[in-house]
Amino acid sequence: MTDIEAHELRINTMICANAAGYQDDGEVLVTPIGVLPRVAASLAMLTCNPDMMMTDSEAWILSKPNPLDRPDDFKPSTESWMGLSRIFDNVWGGKRHITCTPTQIDQFGQANISMIGDDHNAPTVQMLGVRGFPGNSICHTNTFLIPKHSRKVFVPGECDIVCTIGYNTSRLPRGYSFDEIDLRRIITDLCVMDFNGPNHTIRVTSIHDGVSIDEIRDNTGFEIFIPEKPKVTLPPNSEQIELIQGIDPLNKRLS
């Protein structure tokens, strides 16, 4: 297998693992942020969860997912209107599942999309800001997809700024319990993880083909729970590969 083929296999494996995470969601609004999550949500809509809803990223619910690349005269198959007020009804009612790519994740599952650096008044790198992440993480299901598993993402201690709820007792809002938090899984280019280790620690559920346990440990800035015999992540099958190519005909997922 060439390096290009190996890279494509790893990307498609992440997409399929992300898609599988929607299988038991039923009729839920999925918000995929980024190219890989977008392809994964579309794949899930076409395979394991045809009941899930997805918007065109503006105001229309789609009957079938849009391809990433489409001509100017393309007309999406729309099913209903999804204005801002209906979005918030879904958010607050818990009928939403978001997949995003935070810049940092810590041992508690807390995520950062806002800034890098110790000084919040003069950050080393300024990013999006906290935005709606506190409410998103409290109200509905969250999945993280990390294209490059490294210590820059999986940081020791806490994130430089905590944007989301996690399994951190000292930051748990009054009246909330860990049972109300739904951090579903983390998919990276090395493995798939969840939060079902001891005391909700991050746990490896499967390792991608060709990846070693030491490689995962070396690229994580804190201790994670690794079972004695972790599973191997399922590779994409021929049907999934064909659908992925139809969703992303120009291979934007590989860049």
PDB file of C-alpha atoms in Angstrom:
ATOM      1  CA  MET A   1       0.000   0.000   0.000  1.00  0.00           C
ATOM      2  CA  THR A   2       1.353   3.429  -0.944  1.00  0.00           C
ATOM      3  CA  ASP A   3       1.458   6.360   1.475  1.00  0.00           C
ATOM      4  CA  ILE A   4      -1.397   8.008  -0.462  1.00  0.00           C
ATOM      5  CA  GLU A   5      -3.527   4.863  -0.216  1.00  0.00           C
ATOM      6  CA  ALA A   6      -2.748   4.533   3.493  1.00  0.00           C
ATOM      7  CA  HIS A   7      -3.738   8.160   4.082  1.00  0.00           C
ATOM      8  CA  GLU A   8      -7.028   7.702   2.238  1.00  0.00           C
ATOM      9  CA  LEU A   9      -7.779   4.534   4.196  1.00  0.00           C
ATOM     10  CA  ARG A  10      -7.131   6.299   7.516  1.00  0.00           C
ATOM     11  CA  ILE A  11      -9.373   9.238   6.541  1.00  0.00           C
ATOM     12  CA  ASN A  12     -12.194   6.959   5.379  1.00  0.00           C
ATOM     13  CA  THR A  13     -11.852   4.883   8.558  1.00  0.00           C
ATOM     14  CA  MET A  14     -12.384   8.020  10.674  1.00  0.00           C
ATOM     15  CA  ILE A  15     -15.381   9.020   8.574  1.00  0.00           C
ATOM     16  CA  CYS A  16     -16.998   5.591   8.955  1.00  0.00           C
ATOM     17  CA  ALA A  17     -16.338   5.525  12.715  1.00  0.00           C
ATOM     18  CA  ASN A  18     -17.957   8.954  13.040  1.00  0.00           C
ATOM     19  CA  ALA A  19     -20.949   7.858  10.950  1.00  0.00           C
ATOM     20  CA  ALA A  20     -21.434   4.748  13.105  1.00  0.00           C
ATOM     21  CA  GLY A  21     -21.837   7.006  16.155  1.00  0.00           C
ATOM     22  CA  TYR A  22     -25.195   8.224  14.815  1.00  0.00           C
ATOM     23  CA  GLN A  23     -26.642   4.751  14.315  1.00  0.00           C
ATOM     24  CA  ASP A  24     -28.882   4.641  17.398  1.00  0.00           C
ATOM     25  CA  ASP A  25     -29.804   8.348  17.476  1.00  0.00           C
ATOM     26  CA  GLY A  26     -33.085   8.054  15.564  1.00  0.00           C
ATOM     27  CA  GLU A  27     -34.733  11.300  14.459  1.00  0.00           C
ATOM     28  CA  VAL A  28     -32.215  13.832  15.719  1.00  0.00           C
ATOM     29  CA  LEU A  29     -30.732  16.984  14.225  1.00  0.00           C
ATOM     30  CA  VAL A  30     -27.079  16.383  13.356  1.00  0.00           C
ATOM     31  CA  THR A  31     -24.736  19.356  13.018  1.00  0.00           C
ATOM     32  CA  PRO A  32     -21.389  18.354  11.477  1.00  0.00           C
ATOM     33  CA  ILE A  33     -18.741  21.095  11.583  1.00  0.00           C
ATOM     34  CA  GLY A  34     -15.875  20.623   9.129  1.00  0.00           C
ATOM     35  CA  VAL A  35     -15.279  18.527   6.021  1.00  0.00           C
ATOM     36  CA  LEU A  36     -14.737  15.125   7.673  1.00  0.00           C
ATOM     37  CA  PRO A  37     -17.724  15.423  10.052  1.00  0.00           C
ATOM     38  CA  ARG A  38     -19.837  16.656   7.118  1.00  0.00           C
ATOM     39  CA  VAL A  39     -18.957  13.617   4.994  1.00  0.00           C
ATOM     40  CA  ALA A  40     -19.539  11.309   7.978  1.00  0.00           C
ATOM     41  CA  ALA A  41     -22.989  12.721   8.739  1.00  0.00           C
ATOM     42  CA  SER A  42     -23.979  12.401   5.093  1.00  0.00           C
ATOM     43  CA  LEU A  43     -22.781   8.802   5.073  1.00  0.00           C
ATOM     44  CA  ALA A  44     -24.833   8.018   8.191  1.00  0.00           C
ATOM     45  CA  MET A  45     -27.922   9.596   6.640  1.00  0.00           C
ATOM     46  CA  LEU A  46     -27.520   7.331   3.601  1.00  0.00           C
ATOM     47  CA  THR A  47     -26.795   4.144   5.561  1.00  0.00           C
ATOM     48  CA  CYS A  48     -27.141   3.483   9.287  1.00  0.00           C
ATOM     49  CA  ASN A  49     -29.608   6.227  10.275  1.00  0.00           C
ATOM     50  CA  PRO A  50     -31.979   7.397   7.508  1.00  0.00           C
ATOM     51  CA  ASP A  51     -34.208   9.037  10.170  1.00  0.00           C
ATOM     52  CA  MET A  52     -31.614  11.622  11.171  1.00  0.00           C
ATOM     53  CA  MET A  53     -32.052  15.235  10.087  1.00  0.00           C
ATOM     54  CA  MET A  54     -29.422  17.556   8.686  1.00  0.00           C
ATOM     55  CA  THR A  55     -29.666  21.111   7.402  1.00  0.00           C
ATOM     56  CA  ASP A  56     -27.997  22.723   4.392  1.00  0.00           C
ATOM     57  CA  SER A  57     -26.032  24.797   6.986  1.00  0.00           C
ATOM     58  CA  GLU A  58     -28.508  27.618   6.448  1.00  0.00           C
ATOM     59  CA  ALA A  59     -32.250  27.167   6.952  1.00  0.00           C
ATOM     60  CA  TRP A  60     -33.476  24.053   5.146  1.00  0.00           C
ATOM     61  CA  ILE A  61     -33.759  20.473   6.354  1.00  0.00           C
ATOM     62  CA  LEU A  62     -32.506  18.091   3.703  1.00  0.00           C
ATOM     63  CA  SER A  63     -34.269  14.946   2.502  1.00  0.00           C
ATOM     64  CA  LYS A  64     -30.892  13.662   1.376  1.00  0.00           C
ATOM     65  CA  PRO A  65     -27.442  15.127   2.003  1.00  0.00           C
ATOM     66  CA  ASN A  66     -25.870  17.647  -0.344  1.00  0.00           C
ATOM     67  CA  PRO A  67     -22.599  16.624  -1.990  1.00  0.00           C
ATOM     68  CA  LEU A  68     -19.650  18.794  -0.980  1.00  0.00           C
ATOM     69  CA  ASP A  69     -19.244  20.060  -4.542  1.00  0.00           C
ATOM     70  CA  ARG A  70     -22.229  20.958  -6.685  1.00  0.00           C
ATOM     71  CA  PRO A  71     -22.954  23.180  -9.715  1.00  0.00           C
ATOM     72  CA  ASP A  72     -24.481  26.652  -9.337  1.00  0.00           C
ATOM     73  CA  ASP A  73     -27.868  25.422 -10.564  1.00  0.00           C
ATOM     74  CA  PHE A  74     -27.956  22.526  -8.079  1.00  0.00           C
ATOM     75  CA  LYS A  75     -31.255  22.277  -6.201  1.00  0.00           C
ATOM     76  CA  PRO A  76     -31.107  20.359  -2.911  1.00  0.00           C
ATOM     77  CA  SER A  77     -33.886  17.988  -1.893  1.00  0.00           C
ATOM     78  CA  THR A  78     -35.413  19.940   0.972  1.00  0.00           C
ATOM     79  CA  GLU A  79     -37.948  18.565   3.425  1.00  0.00           C
ATOM     80  CA  SER A  80     -38.792  21.449   5.751  1.00  0.00           C
ATOM     81  CA  TRP A  81     -37.667  24.821   7.050  1.00  0.00           C
ATOM     82  CA  MET A  82     -35.308  25.039  10.029  1.00  0.00           C
ATOM     83  CA  GLY A  83     -35.091  28.632  11.242  1.00  0.00           C
ATOM     84  CA  LEU A  84     -33.072  29.864  14.200  1.00  0.00           C
ATOM     85  CA  SER A  85     -35.878  29.454  16.733  1.00  0.00           C
ATOM     86  CA  ARG A  86     -36.399  25.810  15.738  1.00  0.00           C
ATOM     87  CA  ILE A  87     -32.652  25.214  16.016  1.00  0.00           C
ATOM     88  CA  PHE A  88     -32.708  26.401  19.619  1.00  0.00           C
ATOM     89  CA  ASP A  89     -35.766  24.258  20.398  1.00  0.00           C
ATOM     90  CA  ASN A  90     -33.702  21.260  19.256  1.00  0.00           C
ATOM     91  CA  VAL A  91     -30.617  22.383  21.199  1.00  0.00           C
ATOM     92  CA  TRP A  92     -32.438  22.948  24.482  1.00  0.00           C
ATOM     93  CA  GLY A  93     -34.575  19.843  24.037  1.00  0.00           C
ATOM     94  CA  GLY A  94     -31.543  17.611  23.618  1.00  0.00           C
ATOM     95  CA  LYS A  95     -32.535  16.423  20.122  1.00  0.00           C
ATOM     96  CA  ARG A  96     -29.244  17.406  18.522  1.00  0.00           C
ATOM     97  CA  HIS A  97     -25.895  15.712  17.980  1.00  0.00           C
ATOM     98  CA  ILE A  98     -22.899  17.799  16.985  1.00  0.00           C
ATOM     99  CA  THR A  99     -19.513  16.634  15.719  1.00  0.00           C
ATOM    100  CA  CYS A 100     -16.767  19.237  15.855  1.00  0.00           C
ATOM    101  CA  THR A 101     -12.970  19.518  15.928  1.00  0.00           C
ATOM    102  CA  PRO A 102     -11.728  21.355  19.042  1.00  0.00           C
ATOM    103  CA  THR A 103      -8.205  22.721  19.178  1.00  0.00           C
ATOM    104  CA  GLN A 104      -7.631  21.237  22.654  1.00  0.00           C
ATOM    105  CA  ILE A 105      -9.204  18.448  24.719  1.00  0.00           C
ATOM    106  CA  ASP A 106      -8.169  17.701  28.293  1.00  0.00           C
ATOM    107  CA  GLN A 107      -8.424  14.618  30.510  1.00  0.00           C
ATOM    108  CA  PHE A 108     -11.960  15.607  31.610  1.00  0.00           C
ATOM    109  CA  GLY A 109     -13.267  15.865  28.051  1.00  0.00           C
ATOM    110  CA  GLN A 110     -13.382  19.647  28.308  1.00  0.00           C
ATOM    111  CA  ALA A 111     -12.706  21.281  24.948  1.00  0.00           C
ATOM    112  CA  ASN A 112     -11.265  24.575  23.708  1.00  0.00           C
ATOM    113  CA  ILE A 113     -12.137  26.410  20.480  1.00  0.00           C
ATOM    114  CA  SER A 114     -11.406  29.913  21.786  1.00  0.00           C
ATOM    115  CA  MET A 115      -7.703  30.726  22.261  1.00  0.00           C
ATOM    116  CA  ILE A 116      -4.239  29.371  22.964  1.00  0.00           C
ATOM    117  CA  GLY A 117      -2.026  30.787  25.716  1.00  0.00           C
ATOM    118  CA  ASP A 118      -1.941  31.434  29.461  1.00  0.00           C
ATOM    119  CA  ASP A 119      -2.973  35.096  29.275  1.00  0.00           C
ATOM    120  CA  HIS A 120      -6.617  35.463  28.237  1.00  0.00           C
ATOM    121  CA  ASN A 121      -6.082  39.195  27.677  1.00  0.00           C
ATOM    122  CA  ALA A 122      -3.197  38.603  25.272  1.00  0.00           C
ATOM    123  CA  PRO A 123      -3.578  35.126  23.758  1.00  0.00           C
ATOM    124  CA  THR A 124      -0.803  33.534  21.743  1.00  0.00           C
ATOM    125  CA  VAL A 125      -3.417  32.519  19.173  1.00  0.00           C
ATOM    126  CA  GLN A 126      -6.954  33.919  18.981  1.00  0.00           C
ATOM    127  CA  MET A 127      -9.567  31.596  17.495  1.00  0.00           C
ATOM    128  CA  LEU A 128     -13.382  31.534  17.316  1.00  0.00           C
ATOM    129  CA  GLY A 129     -14.212  32.417  20.889  1.00  0.00           C
ATOM    130  CA  VAL A 130     -16.339  30.296  23.222  1.00  0.00           C
ATOM    131  CA  ARG A 131     -19.499  30.912  21.140  1.00  0.00           C
ATOM    132  CA  GLY A 132     -22.361  28.504  21.916  1.00  0.00           C
ATOM    133  CA  PHE A 133     -20.225  25.635  23.154  1.00  0.00           C
ATOM    134  CA  PRO A 134     -21.142  25.841  26.874  1.00  0.00           C
ATOM    135  CA  GLY A 135     -24.860  25.405  26.129  1.00  0.00           C
ATOM    136  CA  ASN A 136     -24.240  22.870  23.361  1.00  0.00           C
ATOM    137  CA  SER A 137     -22.177  20.630  25.591  1.00  0.00           C
ATOM    138  CA  ILE A 138     -24.689  20.733  28.442  1.00  0.00           C
ATOM    139  CA  CYS A 139     -27.862  20.298  26.396  1.00  0.00           C
ATOM    140  CA  HIS A 140     -27.137  17.615  23.816  1.00  0.00           C
ATOM    141  CA  THR A 141     -24.805  14.936  22.487  1.00  0.00           C
ATOM    142  CA  ASN A 142     -21.273  15.866  21.438  1.00  0.00           C
ATOM    143  CA  THR A 143     -18.673  13.962  19.412  1.00  0.00           C
ATOM    144  CA  PHE A 144     -15.136  15.135  18.678  1.00  0.00           C
ATOM    145  CA  LEU A 145     -13.256  14.289  15.482  1.00  0.00           C
ATOM    146  CA  ILE A 146      -9.513  14.993  15.588  1.00  0.00           C
ATOM    147  CA  PRO A 147      -7.663  14.478  12.263  1.00  0.00           C
ATOM    148  CA  LYS A 148      -4.216  14.523  13.939  1.00  0.00           C
ATOM    149  CA  HIS A 149      -3.867  12.869  17.351  1.00  0.00           C
ATOM    150  CA  SER A 150      -1.123  14.747  19.241  1.00  0.00           C
ATOM    151  CA  ARG A 151      -0.144  16.261  22.575  1.00  0.00           C
ATOM    152  CA  LYS A 152      -0.992  19.700  21.169  1.00  0.00           C
ATOM    153  CA  VAL A 153      -4.623  18.599  21.099  1.00  0.00           C
ATOM    154  CA  PHE A 154      -4.756  16.207  24.082  1.00  0.00           C
ATOM    155  CA  VAL A 155      -3.221  18.542  26.634  1.00  0.00           C
ATOM    156  CA  PRO A 156      -2.164  17.873  30.250  1.00  0.00           C
ATOM    157  CA  GLY A 157      -4.037  19.617  33.043  1.00  0.00           C
ATOM    158  CA  GLU A 158      -6.919  21.672  31.672  1.00  0.00           C
ATOM    159  CA  CYS A 159      -7.473  23.356  28.330  1.00  0.00           C
ATOM    160  CA  ASP A 160      -6.112  26.917  28.065  1.00  0.00           C
ATOM    161  CA  ILE A 161      -9.720  28.056  28.203  1.00  0.00           C
ATOM    162  CA  VAL A 162     -12.561  25.661  29.018  1.00  0.00           C
ATOM    163  CA  CYS A 163     -15.378  26.089  26.471  1.00  0.00           C
ATOM    164  CA  THR A 164     -17.436  22.965  27.161  1.00  0.00           C
ATOM    165  CA  ILE A 165     -18.675  20.914  30.051  1.00  0.00           C
ATOM    166  CA  GLY A 166     -16.787  17.722  30.861  1.00  0.00           C
ATOM    167  CA  TYR A 167     -16.402  15.149  33.592  1.00  0.00           C
ATOM    168  CA  ASN A 168     -14.726  17.573  35.980  1.00  0.00           C
ATOM    169  CA  THR A 169     -16.325  17.670  39.429  1.00  0.00           C
ATOM    170  CA  SER A 170     -14.874  21.104  40.247  1.00  0.00           C
ATOM    171  CA  ARG A 171     -16.551  22.684  37.210  1.00  0.00           C
ATOM    172  CA  LEU A 172     -19.852  20.812  37.243  1.00  0.00           C
ATOM    173  CA  PRO A 173     -22.702  23.394  37.253  1.00  0.00           C
ATOM    174  CA  ARG A 174     -24.997  23.421  40.273  1.00  0.00           C
ATOM    175  CA  GLY A 175     -27.851  20.980  39.832  1.00  0.00           C
ATOM    176  CA  TYR A 176     -26.104  18.877  37.177  1.00  0.00           C
ATOM    177  CA  SER A 177     -24.774  15.344  37.429  1.00  0.00           C
ATOM    178  CA  PHE A 178     -22.426  13.379  35.205  1.00  0.00           C
ATOM    179  CA  ASP A 179     -25.414  11.286  34.075  1.00  0.00           C
ATOM    180  CA  GLU A 180     -26.724  14.347  32.220  1.00  0.00           C
ATOM    181  CA  ILE A 181     -23.532  14.828  30.187  1.00  0.00           C
ATOM    182  CA  ASP A 182     -23.401  13.086  26.819  1.00  0.00           C
ATOM    183  CA  LEU A 183     -19.888  13.213  25.437  1.00  0.00           C
ATOM    184  CA  ARG A 184     -20.281  10.340  23.002  1.00  0.00           C
ATOM    185  CA  ARG A 185     -16.879   9.566  21.499  1.00  0.00           C
ATOM    186  CA  ILE A 186     -13.601  10.909  20.150  1.00  0.00           C
ATOM    187  CA  ILE A 187     -12.387   9.777  16.733  1.00  0.00           C
ATOM    188  CA  THR A 188      -8.767  10.427  15.746  1.00  0.00           C
ATOM    189  CA  ASP A 189      -6.357   9.211  13.079  1.00  0.00           C
ATOM    190  CA  LEU A 190      -5.054   6.652  15.607  1.00  0.00           C
ATOM    191  CA  CYS A 191      -8.096   5.307  17.427  1.00  0.00           C
ATOM    192  CA  VAL A 192     -11.671   5.679  18.636  1.00  0.00           C
ATOM    193  CA  MET A 193     -12.270   6.634  22.275  1.00  0.00           C
ATOM    194  CA  ASP A 194     -15.182   7.240  24.622  1.00  0.00           C
ATOM    195  CA  PHE A 195     -15.642   8.341  28.242  1.00  0.00           C
ATOM    196  CA  ASN A 196     -16.529   4.986  29.767  1.00  0.00           C
ATOM    197  CA  GLY A 197     -13.264   4.355  31.556  1.00  0.00           C
ATOM    198  CA  PRO A 198     -13.103   4.374  35.391  1.00  0.00           C
ATOM    199  CA  ASN A 199     -14.764   7.564  36.711  1.00  0.00           C
ATOM    200  CA  HIS A 200     -15.528   8.674  33.142  1.00  0.00           C
ATOM    201  CA  THR A 201     -11.898   8.736  32.093  1.00  0.00           C
ATOM    202  CA  ILE A 202     -11.187   8.647  28.365  1.00  0.00           C
ATOM    203  CA  ARG A 203     -11.067   5.046  27.166  1.00  0.00           C
ATOM    204  CA  VAL A 204      -9.773   3.593  23.916  1.00  0.00           C
ATOM    205  CA  THR A 205     -12.512   1.469  22.318  1.00  0.00           C
ATOM    206  CA  SER A 206     -10.692   0.543  19.106  1.00  0.00           C
ATOM    207  CA  ILE A 207      -7.318   1.077  17.478  1.00  0.00           C
ATOM    208  CA  HIS A 208      -6.930   1.667  13.759  1.00  0.00           C
ATOM    209  CA  ASP A 209      -5.099  -0.996  11.788  1.00  0.00           C
ATOM    210  CA  GLY A 210      -1.317  -0.559  11.964  1.00  0.00           C
ATOM    211  CA  VAL A 211      -1.384   1.684  15.074  1.00  0.00           C
ATOM    212  CA  SER A 212       0.322   0.631  18.314  1.00  0.00           C
ATOM    213  CA  ILE A 213      -0.757   1.296  21.889  1.00  0.00           C
ATOM    214  CA  ASP A 214       2.552   3.058  22.526  1.00  0.00           C
ATOM    215  CA  GLU A 215       1.859   5.416  19.619  1.00  0.00           C
ATOM    216  CA  ILE A 216      -1.422   6.445  21.204  1.00  0.00           C
ATOM    217  CA  ARG A 217       0.147   6.935  24.644  1.00  0.00           C
ATOM    218  CA  ASP A 218       3.084   8.898  23.222  1.00  0.00           C
ATOM    219  CA  ASN A 219       0.730  11.332  21.494  1.00  0.00           C
ATOM    220  CA  THR A 220      -1.598  11.926  24.456  1.00  0.00           C
ATOM    221  CA  GLY A 221      -0.685  14.434  27.161  1.00  0.00           C
ATOM    222  CA  PHE A 222      -2.442  12.549  29.976  1.00  0.00           C
ATOM    223  CA  GLU A 223      -3.221   9.007  31.058  1.00  0.00           C
ATOM    224  CA  ILE A 224      -6.042   7.275  29.212  1.00  0.00           C
ATOM    225  CA  PHE A 225      -7.625   3.898  29.865  1.00  0.00           C
ATOM    226  CA  ILE A 226      -6.603   1.241  27.345  1.00  0.00           C
ATOM    227  CA  PRO A 227      -8.189  -2.225  27.656  1.00  0.00           C
ATOM    228  CA  GLU A 228      -5.881  -5.221  27.694  1.00  0.00           C
ATOM    229  CA  LYS A 229      -7.047  -6.305  24.229  1.00  0.00           C
ATOM    230  CA  PRO A 230      -8.595  -3.338  22.424  1.00  0.00           C
ATOM    231  CA  LYS A 231     -10.568  -3.975  19.249  1.00  0.00           C
ATOM    232  CA  VAL A 232      -9.389  -3.014  15.783  1.00  0.00           C
ATOM    233  CA  THR A 233     -11.472  -0.267  14.162  1.00  0.00           C
ATOM    234  CA  LEU A 234     -13.592  -1.606  11.323  1.00  0.00           C
ATOM    235  CA  PRO A 235     -12.235  -0.542   7.920  1.00  0.00           C
ATOM    236  CA  PRO A 236     -14.652   0.977   5.383  1.00  0.00           C
ATOM    237  CA  ASN A 237     -16.460  -1.510   3.161  1.00  0.00           C
ATOM    238  CA  SER A 238     -16.982  -1.158  -0.584  1.00  0.00           C
ATOM    239  CA  GLU A 239     -20.466   0.380  -0.238  1.00  0.00           C
ATOM    240  CA  GLN A 240     -19.210   3.017   2.203  1.00  0.00           C
ATOM    241  CA  ILE A 241     -16.251   3.884  -0.035  1.00  0.00           C
ATOM    242  CA  GLU A 242     -18.554   4.346  -3.031  1.00  0.00           C
ATOM    243  CA  LEU A 243     -20.930   6.575  -1.059  1.00  0.00           C
ATOM    244  CA  ILE A 244     -18.073   8.635   0.390  1.00  0.00           C
ATOM    245  CA  GLN A 245     -16.739   9.242  -3.112  1.00  0.00           C
ATOM    246  CA  GLY A 246     -20.194  10.396  -4.231  1.00  0.00           C
ATOM    247  CA  ILE A 247     -20.488  12.778  -1.276  1.00  0.00           C
ATOM    248  CA  ASP A 248     -16.976  14.160  -1.831  1.00  0.00           C
ATOM    249  CA  PRO A 249     -16.192  13.725  -5.553  1.00  0.00           C
ATOM    250  CA  LEU A 250     -13.256  16.165  -5.510  1.00  0.00           C
ATOM    251  CA  ASN A 251     -11.598  14.438  -2.501  1.00  0.00           C
ATOM    252  CA  LYS A 252     -11.589  17.499  -0.268  1.00  0.00           C
ATOM    253  CA  ARG A 253     -11.477  15.155   2.718  1.00  0.00           C
ATOM    254  CA  LEU A 254      -7.935  14.098   1.722  1.00  0.00           C
ATOM    255  CA  SER A 255      -6.394  17.596   1.673  1.00  0.00           C
TER     256      SER A 255
END
